[in-house]
PDB file of C-alpha atoms in Angstrom:
ATOM      1  CA  UNK A   1       7.759  25.965 -19.990  1.00 60.00           C
ATOM      2  CA  UNK A   2       4.376  26.975 -18.546  1.00 76.00           C
ATOM      3  CA  UNK A   3       3.764  23.347 -17.624  1.00 88.00           C
ATOM      4  CA  UNK A   4       6.979  23.275 -15.597  1.00 88.00           C
ATOM      5  CA  UNK A   5       6.048  26.538 -13.836  1.00 92.00           C
ATOM      6  CA  UNK A   6       2.623  25.104 -12.934  1.00 93.00           C
ATOM      7  CA  UNK A   7       4.291  21.917 -11.706  1.00 93.00           C
ATOM      8  CA  UNK A   8       6.698  23.953  -9.563  1.00 94.00           C
ATOM      9  CA  UNK A   9       3.769  25.844  -7.995  1.00 96.00           C
ATOM     10  CA  UNK A  10       2.009  22.588  -7.132  1.00 97.00           C
ATOM     11  CA  UNK A  11       5.219  21.054  -5.815  1.00 97.00           C
ATOM     12  CA  UNK A  12       5.973  24.085  -3.658  1.00 97.00           C
ATOM     13  CA  UNK A  13       2.486  23.824  -2.156  1.00 97.00           C
ATOM     14  CA  UNK A  14       3.326  20.286  -0.951  1.00 97.00           C
ATOM     15  CA  UNK A  15       1.851  18.155  -3.744  1.00 97.00           C
ATOM     16  CA  UNK A  16       3.947  14.952  -3.540  1.00 97.00           C
ATOM     17  CA  UNK A  17       2.950  13.826  -7.037  1.00 97.00           C
ATOM     18  CA  UNK A  18       4.145  17.149  -8.496  1.00 97.00           C
ATOM     19  CA  UNK A  19       7.349  16.936  -6.461  1.00 97.00           C
ATOM     20  CA  UNK A  20       8.015  13.475  -7.841  1.00 97.00           C
ATOM     21  CA  UNK A  21       7.243  14.638 -11.390  1.00 95.00           C
ATOM     22  CA  UNK A  22       9.715  17.516 -11.001  1.00 94.00           C
ATOM     23  CA  UNK A  23      12.353  15.150  -9.684  1.00 94.00           C
ATOM     24  CA  UNK A  24      11.827  12.990 -12.757  1.00 91.00           C
ATOM     25  CA  UNK A  25      12.016  16.050 -14.999  1.00 90.00           C
ATOM     26  CA  UNK A  26      15.310  17.276 -13.531  1.00 88.00           C
ATOM     27  CA  UNK A  27      16.926  13.852 -13.158  1.00 87.00           C
ATOM     28  CA  UNK A  28      15.807  12.222 -16.397  1.00 84.00           C
ATOM     29  CA  UNK A  29      14.107  14.373 -19.023  1.00 77.00           C
ATOM     30  CA  UNK A  30      16.047  17.610 -18.638  1.00 66.00           C
ATOM     31  CA  UNK A  31      19.366  15.754 -18.219  1.00 56.00           C
ATOM     32  CA  UNK A  32      18.788  13.977 -21.540  1.00 54.00           C
ATOM     33  CA  UNK A  33      18.270  17.363 -23.194  1.00 55.00           C
ATOM     34  CA  UNK A  34      21.325  18.879 -21.463  1.00 51.00           C
ATOM     35  CA  UNK A  35      23.515  15.935 -22.542  1.00 53.00           C
ATOM     36  CA  UNK A  36      23.228  17.357 -26.034  1.00 51.00           C
ATOM     37  CA  UNK A  37      24.787  20.651 -24.887  1.00 53.00           C
ATOM     38  CA  UNK A  38      27.549  19.140 -22.715  1.00 56.00           C
ATOM     39  CA  UNK A  39      27.034  21.860 -20.120  1.00 54.00           C
ATOM     40  CA  UNK A  40      28.212  20.090 -16.954  1.00 53.00           C
ATOM     41  CA  UNK A  41      27.470  23.053 -14.652  1.00 55.00           C
ATOM     42  CA  UNK A  42      23.781  23.072 -15.563  1.00 53.00           C
ATOM     43  CA  UNK A  43      23.581  19.273 -15.468  1.00 60.00           C
ATOM     44  CA  UNK A  44      24.953  19.318 -11.932  1.00 75.00           C
ATOM     45  CA  UNK A  45      22.453  21.999 -10.871  1.00 78.00           C
ATOM     46  CA  UNK A  46      19.586  20.013 -12.411  1.00 81.00           C
ATOM     47  CA  UNK A  47      20.679  16.891 -10.553  1.00 85.00           C
ATOM     48  CA  UNK A  48      20.724  18.815  -7.278  1.00 89.00           C
ATOM     49  CA  UNK A  49      17.241  20.166  -7.986  1.00 90.00           C
ATOM     50  CA  UNK A  50      16.060  16.692  -8.951  1.00 91.00           C
ATOM     51  CA  UNK A  51      17.360  15.084  -5.771  1.00 92.00           C
ATOM     52  CA  UNK A  52      15.912  17.917  -3.718  1.00 94.00           C
ATOM     53  CA  UNK A  53      12.436  17.381  -5.194  1.00 96.00           C
ATOM     54  CA  UNK A  54      12.794  13.628  -4.873  1.00 95.00           C
ATOM     55  CA  UNK A  55      13.616  13.952  -1.182  1.00 96.00           C
ATOM     56  CA  UNK A  56      10.659  16.312  -0.627  1.00 97.00           C
ATOM     57  CA  UNK A  57       8.313  13.857  -2.354  1.00 98.00           C
ATOM     58  CA  UNK A  58       9.703  11.022  -0.210  1.00 97.00           C
ATOM     59  CA  UNK A  59       9.225  13.081   2.941  1.00 97.00           C
ATOM     60  CA  UNK A  60       5.593  13.484   1.828  1.00 97.00           C
ATOM     61  CA  UNK A  61       5.273   9.685   1.688  1.00 97.00           C
ATOM     62  CA  UNK A  62       5.358   9.261  -2.085  1.00 98.00           C
ATOM     63  CA  UNK A  63       6.086   5.538  -2.346  1.00 97.00           C
ATOM     64  CA  UNK A  64       8.004   5.639  -5.630  1.00 96.00           C
ATOM     65  CA  UNK A  65      10.112   8.535  -4.377  1.00 97.00           C
ATOM     66  CA  UNK A  66      10.973   6.566  -1.242  1.00 97.00           C
ATOM     67  CA  UNK A  67      11.911   3.552  -3.383  1.00 96.00           C
ATOM     68  CA  UNK A  68      14.198   5.772  -5.489  1.00 94.00           C
ATOM     69  CA  UNK A  69      15.809   7.246  -2.356  1.00 94.00           C
ATOM     70  CA  UNK A  70      16.494   3.713  -1.086  1.00 94.00           C
ATOM     71  CA  UNK A  71      17.960   2.825  -4.483  1.00 90.00           C
ATOM     72  CA  UNK A  72      20.214   5.884  -4.430  1.00 87.00           C
ATOM     73  CA  UNK A  73      21.549   4.960  -1.006  1.00 85.00           C
ATOM     74  CA  UNK A  74      22.279   1.433  -2.242  1.00 82.00           C
ATOM     75  CA  UNK A  75      24.148   2.967  -5.168  1.00 79.00           C
ATOM     76  CA  UNK A  76      26.016   5.416  -2.976  1.00 72.00           C
ATOM     77  CA  UNK A  77      26.946   2.621  -0.578  1.00 64.00           C
ATOM     78  CA  UNK A  78      28.495   0.697  -3.437  1.00 63.00           C
ATOM     79  CA  UNK A  79      30.296   3.673  -4.983  1.00 65.00           C
ATOM     80  CA  UNK A  80      31.378   5.853  -2.063  1.00 60.00           C
ATOM     81  CA  UNK A  81      32.102   3.309   0.636  1.00 59.00           C
ATOM     82  CA  UNK A  82      35.498   4.852   1.457  1.00 63.00           C
ATOM     83  CA  UNK A  83      34.043   8.317   2.028  1.00 65.00           C
ATOM     84  CA  UNK A  84      31.443   7.390   4.662  1.00 65.00           C
ATOM     85  CA  UNK A  85      31.179   4.429   7.006  1.00 69.00           C
ATOM     86  CA  UNK A  86      28.939   1.659   5.683  1.00 69.00           C
ATOM     87  CA  UNK A  87      26.788   1.987   8.798  1.00 75.00           C
ATOM     88  CA  UNK A  88      25.687   5.436   7.554  1.00 77.00           C
ATOM     89  CA  UNK A  89      24.205   4.007   4.359  1.00 82.00           C
ATOM     90  CA  UNK A  90      22.450   1.130   6.097  1.00 86.00           C
ATOM     91  CA  UNK A  91      20.957   3.560   8.609  1.00 87.00           C
ATOM     92  CA  UNK A  92      19.484   5.613   5.780  1.00 89.00           C
ATOM     93  CA  UNK A  93      18.307   2.540   3.858  1.00 92.00           C
ATOM     94  CA  UNK A  94      16.723   1.159   7.027  1.00 94.00           C
ATOM     95  CA  UNK A  95      15.021   4.489   7.846  1.00 95.00           C
ATOM     96  CA  UNK A  96      13.418   4.822   4.418  1.00 96.00           C
ATOM     97  CA  UNK A  97      12.519   1.137   4.168  1.00 97.00           C
ATOM     98  CA  UNK A  98      10.817   1.373   7.567  1.00 97.00           C
ATOM     99  CA  UNK A  99       8.842   4.360   6.332  1.00 97.00           C
ATOM    100  CA  UNK A 100       7.605   2.305   3.358  1.00 97.00           C
ATOM    101  CA  UNK A 101       6.874  -0.651   5.622  1.00 98.00           C
ATOM    102  CA  UNK A 102       4.796   1.608   7.861  1.00 98.00           C
ATOM    103  CA  UNK A 103       2.650   2.231   4.757  1.00 97.00           C
ATOM    104  CA  UNK A 104       1.973  -1.530   4.513  1.00 97.00           C
ATOM    105  CA  UNK A 105       4.350  -2.061   1.567  1.00 96.00           C
ATOM    106  CA  UNK A 106       4.899  -5.832   1.708  1.00 96.00           C
ATOM    107  CA  UNK A 107       8.222  -5.766  -0.128  1.00 95.00           C
ATOM    108  CA  UNK A 108       9.515  -3.184   2.334  1.00 97.00           C
ATOM    109  CA  UNK A 109       8.304  -5.326   5.249  1.00 98.00           C
ATOM    110  CA  UNK A 110      10.125  -8.315   3.760  1.00 97.00           C
ATOM    111  CA  UNK A 111      13.252  -6.184   3.263  1.00 96.00           C
ATOM    112  CA  UNK A 112      13.112  -5.022   6.890  1.00 97.00           C
ATOM    113  CA  UNK A 113      13.014  -8.692   7.808  1.00 98.00           C
ATOM    114  CA  UNK A 114      16.174  -9.165   5.740  1.00 97.00           C
ATOM    115  CA  UNK A 115      17.891  -6.257   7.507  1.00 96.00           C
ATOM    116  CA  UNK A 116      17.079  -7.777  10.894  1.00 97.00           C
ATOM    117  CA  UNK A 117      18.087 -11.242   9.713  1.00 98.00           C
ATOM    118  CA  UNK A 118      21.491 -10.117   8.454  1.00 95.00           C
ATOM    119  CA  UNK A 119      22.025  -7.210  10.881  1.00 93.00           C
ATOM    120  CA  UNK A 120      22.185  -4.550   8.142  1.00 87.00           C
ATOM    121  CA  UNK A 121      21.647  -1.099   9.620  1.00 81.00           C
ATOM    122  CA  UNK A 122      20.245  -2.633  12.771  1.00 89.00           C
ATOM    123  CA  UNK A 123      21.262  -5.135  15.417  1.00 94.00           C
ATOM    124  CA  UNK A 124      20.750  -8.694  14.161  1.00 96.00           C
ATOM    125  CA  UNK A 125      17.496 -10.136  15.493  1.00 98.00           C
ATOM    126  CA  UNK A 126      16.228 -13.407  13.999  1.00 98.00           C
ATOM    127  CA  UNK A 127      12.969 -13.306  15.968  1.00 98.00           C
ATOM    128  CA  UNK A 128      12.101  -9.850  14.639  1.00 98.00           C
ATOM    129  CA  UNK A 129      12.990 -11.047  11.121  1.00 98.00           C
ATOM    130  CA  UNK A 130      10.638 -14.009  11.518  1.00 98.00           C
ATOM    131  CA  UNK A 131       7.875 -11.709  12.770  1.00 98.00           C
ATOM    132  CA  UNK A 132       8.233  -9.452   9.718  1.00 98.00           C
ATOM    133  CA  UNK A 133       8.482 -12.357   7.265  1.00 98.00           C
ATOM    134  CA  UNK A 134       5.381 -13.914   8.828  1.00 98.00           C
ATOM    135  CA  UNK A 135       3.432 -10.667   8.536  1.00 98.00           C
ATOM    136  CA  UNK A 136       4.254 -10.243   4.839  1.00 97.00           C
ATOM    137  CA  UNK A 137       3.797 -13.956   4.149  1.00 97.00           C
ATOM    138  CA  UNK A 138       0.322 -13.916   5.712  1.00 97.00           C
ATOM    139  CA  UNK A 139      -0.575 -11.205   3.207  1.00 96.00           C
ATOM    140  CA  UNK A 140       0.661 -13.208   0.219  1.00 95.00           C
ATOM    141  CA  UNK A 141       4.262 -12.072  -0.267  1.00 96.00           C
ATOM    142  CA  UNK A 142       6.102 -14.957  -1.940  1.00 96.00           C
ATOM    143  CA  UNK A 143       9.648 -13.841  -1.040  1.00 96.00           C
ATOM    144  CA  UNK A 144       8.731 -13.365   2.610  1.00 97.00           C
ATOM    145  CA  UNK A 145       7.242 -16.870   2.665  1.00 98.00           C
ATOM    146  CA  UNK A 146      10.466 -18.266   1.200  1.00 97.00           C
ATOM    147  CA  UNK A 147      12.534 -16.343   3.763  1.00 98.00           C
ATOM    148  CA  UNK A 148      10.322 -17.660   6.545  1.00 98.00           C
ATOM    149  CA  UNK A 149      10.786 -21.207   5.226  1.00 98.00           C
ATOM    150  CA  UNK A 150      14.564 -20.714   5.370  1.00 98.00           C
ATOM    151  CA  UNK A 151      14.262 -19.639   9.022  1.00 98.00           C
ATOM    152  CA  UNK A 152      12.421 -22.880   9.788  1.00 98.00           C
ATOM    153  CA  UNK A 153      15.032 -24.843   7.861  1.00 97.00           C
ATOM    154  CA  UNK A 154      17.953 -23.298   9.772  1.00 97.00           C
ATOM    155  CA  UNK A 155      16.214 -22.769  13.104  1.00 98.00           C
ATOM    156  CA  UNK A 156      16.938 -19.034  13.075  1.00 98.00           C
ATOM    157  CA  UNK A 157      14.385 -17.160  15.170  1.00 98.00           C
ATOM    158  CA  UNK A 158      12.162 -20.242  15.388  1.00 98.00           C
ATOM    159  CA  UNK A 159      12.636 -23.884  16.267  1.00 98.00           C
ATOM    160  CA  UNK A 160      13.886 -25.817  13.239  1.00 98.00           C
ATOM    161  CA  UNK A 161      10.987 -27.656  11.648  1.00 98.00           C
ATOM    162  CA  UNK A 162      11.427 -29.412   8.296  1.00 97.00           C
ATOM    163  CA  UNK A 163       7.673 -30.047   7.848  1.00 98.00           C
ATOM    164  CA  UNK A 164       6.845 -26.364   8.390  1.00 98.00           C
ATOM    165  CA  UNK A 165       9.675 -25.452   6.020  1.00 97.00           C
ATOM    166  CA  UNK A 166       8.233 -27.704   3.278  1.00 98.00           C
ATOM    167  CA  UNK A 167       4.722 -26.369   3.906  1.00 98.00           C
ATOM    168  CA  UNK A 168       5.969 -22.806   3.503  1.00 97.00           C
ATOM    169  CA  UNK A 169       7.957 -23.554   0.346  1.00 96.00           C
ATOM    170  CA  UNK A 170       4.842 -25.186  -1.127  1.00 96.00           C
ATOM    171  CA  UNK A 171       2.794 -22.120  -0.157  1.00 96.00           C
ATOM    172  CA  UNK A 172       5.358 -19.801  -1.760  1.00 95.00           C
ATOM    173  CA  UNK A 173       4.885 -21.615  -5.076  1.00 94.00           C
ATOM    174  CA  UNK A 174       1.236 -20.479  -5.084  1.00 93.00           C
ATOM    175  CA  UNK A 175       1.888 -16.851  -4.107  1.00 92.00           C
ATOM    176  CA  UNK A 176       2.665 -13.865  -6.274  1.00 77.00           C
ATOM    177  CA  UNK A 177       6.116 -12.359  -6.584  1.00 73.00           C
ATOM    178  CA  UNK A 178       6.624  -8.884  -5.181  1.00 62.00           C
ATOM    179  CA  UNK A 179       6.300  -7.339  -8.670  1.00 63.00           C
ATOM    180  CA  UNK A 180       2.777  -8.731  -8.960  1.00 59.00           C
ATOM    181  CA  UNK A 181       1.476  -7.569  -5.564  1.00 53.00           C
TER     182      UNK A 181
END
């Protein structure tokens, strides 16, 4: 219990790593222990504490916390679509993805390109999608290179160009997937 108290002190002082660790504790470790007691009231309180710490860590630019927040909004969008308009979820997903992208996260940059391409959470803009795909592709992101190739194939945001498309697909074969970057 002393370890948790020390972690809380660090987290309260703004330590993003401690905030993320507390979120993990309340959302995963402690919940597993509480499942054995079937005490729903305490489980609910722990989840609220966990999400609160997760959000604080994300606000302090903890990349994994931001990824989890994005994942939660995807999950909420799928499960609570009747309660809130879909635009609300995409706005939140876009906001947090942009924050990750601003930290040079190539997968987030590629995902922003996807949001612009499809108009999720933002007005559809093929040229902006191409710009983002190109940026991530230039830095070795395989998925972004494949997305860019598709733009050249379809002529979305760029002039259709089958040779450029083939060149990009060939390049993508040599690049790493987002898990490896």
